[in-house]
Amino acid sequence: MTAFLSCKRLTKRFGDLEVLKGIDLALEKGECLVLLGGSGCGKTTLLNVLAGLLPADSGRVCLNDRVLDEPATGTHVPARKRRFGMVFQDFSLWPNMTVAENIAFGLRVQGIGNGERKRRVNEALEQVRMTAFMDQLPSRLSGGQQQRVAIARALAVRPRVLLFDEPLSALDARLREELRNEIDRLIREYEMTAVYVTHDQIEAFSLADRVALMEGGHIVQIDQPEVLYNRPANRYVAEFLGAANLFEYQRTGASLALNGELSLPPPAGTVPDVGHLVVHREKVSITPSEKVNGAAGQVDLEGICRHQAYLGERCEVFAEAGSGAVFRGFSSERIPTGTSVRIRFAPEAMHFVST
């Protein structure tokens, strides 16, 4: 099946700095792809090249078999002709225009007639539940409401692809969650093809059909969120996703030596001789030693509680198991610093990645 939106061997430079280094991507119609990564990894540059706001230096961008960008043949379809919708981080609303006028602006530029323009504005406002605010100026709206207007403006042009550039980063935590759920509803309900840029793992996993994790101008892994989380391809992916126990290990006979000392039984199946062990913290149970019952088949380590953080429904515990190997896990109760504990997890919770 031919991809709806794709890029091949895409590169982009700014002077001597190569920001995109041979990117390959393919999206199906109706798919939401999230570009995830830290600052400077190239995710926003990639979004801007897809949008036509920046020309590629080499490679190709195609939409439904039509070439949009190909420097080798001199092809570059400008942003205004791609009919992509773009939602920015800073809302980018005209302060002297009402909500309805802001949404209508792009339609007017496209030459849409007055009757159709009005119909599309009303439809877009209904989609984001902002009809009651159509005559307000942006200055009278909250940050979340302004971003809803920005989304409505992008929807009004009937975009073939909807692009989001960190649209929630300027909002507080409550509004981020509320608008994230609203964006997810819109994407699913209207079966939109979308590319969404973020540095936030929760946003990425909540919205994506697939996540492309970027680092240094490359896509280091692209997968469904649960695959990316449970089976990171390498150490960088495991470290970026965070909240996981990550230890260098070496296989020695019938055991795994962590940090050169702490010994663990290997799980069933093939395990590389050297690499890094990943165990997600939610898979680790940490309990005061005197309260431990038998746990047949589990990895069971002795340790000392070094720190604990009360999270409401449970406590996160940092426990040292020897040789400086500190495990993060959870307990149903507070555990005082210095308490002897047992650190337990199932062998199948262990995942192994390259260095």
Steps between C-alpha positions, in 0.01 A plus 500: 500500500631844406546738792279809515782727626863400470854628491812324376862574592398849608777738607507860619796721585539840660845615396745230611248337733316200359171488692326219309715207392325277251150473651268226371132512601171360371150576635175336401188710452332562837814421702635721779880500518669672794856630462652471847841617616702750697590855401712518186424148376345629175130428559372855440727540197355179357147628561581830325644316199186285479289817523696671221616780731859386440638345178686171527867489398473148359260209497130502421164577662186351344128526571286228347760440225535871420853637553494806726872544554790363298807724467655271238221589255443856624156413641369693799128548557464800735313470828196694380438245223540183709170548686651385827362636827758625752451553875784688670621516858429873541143498353594765233160668504443849359430714811282753313272233349214318668504123537286459189717742300816314601354173376371658180834663414660195339182424308492853363862462382394180320224690321212320672175688447316674781219246542728197502750685719234570763381139493851366551570742785184387681583135437856538633377683811253219567778244465705665777193606704569874475190627319400723794829692470492578128470879550766525772851638451788260588601720797170408671572126480703266719807329361308176449221682317748680276659169404155358420451794263838428340392137450167614353687725256706201385190282466308759298726465196409128481864395531632191331750472787479670840833606652554585868816671629502448879152656531462435875836609637381855583207374712483396864470132599119490531445673165760278332312188604162646400617616157701184437182297542317743270766469228484122528119513462525718189766283335305178562151633431592662168763238402769760440850433379718684750863562590549624855825633649565480873772439759240363744472123525146504640377709207679275255364174639148638547458625143714286274426203282878491465780695665823597322770568760765735360856569608768700323308533172419129479195291580641246746177298537150525356233274645164480669521664846479172691775345289725803541448495876526126565766416241733799453745438217809629680630674810413850375134411454483336844666802665286757319173335596618520861364354822669169417774317684796483264813304592809399310545125522729219392402136471720275714411135470147444629449852638503867408743730682365854547754778553763229505375345826128452567389163363161430339362183344448549125149453356414221261612549143803655337669787683793694348828456688526874571264796485251677720216356702172696502232441764214751516435634848131402501612137464708522820349438843696623804387380843643509854690175549290385798180523293614294202314180417628231267523600134577190295651569160578867565835676516539575872778731623597636838537875527488815711249782452698814410209731419124494460245740351133496596283519185155468655381157393846348552862582581794497262800342670869517411675194642869410476563133433880504522791619285320833456209345309197709604160367395190717465174329581174542687364421843147524637637668814767743610837337567742690726850568371742230612235225518598155373283413199442233240508604134294271281397477135407227254772369265284594201521864610865502396583645158849517353638770271831573334746754630 
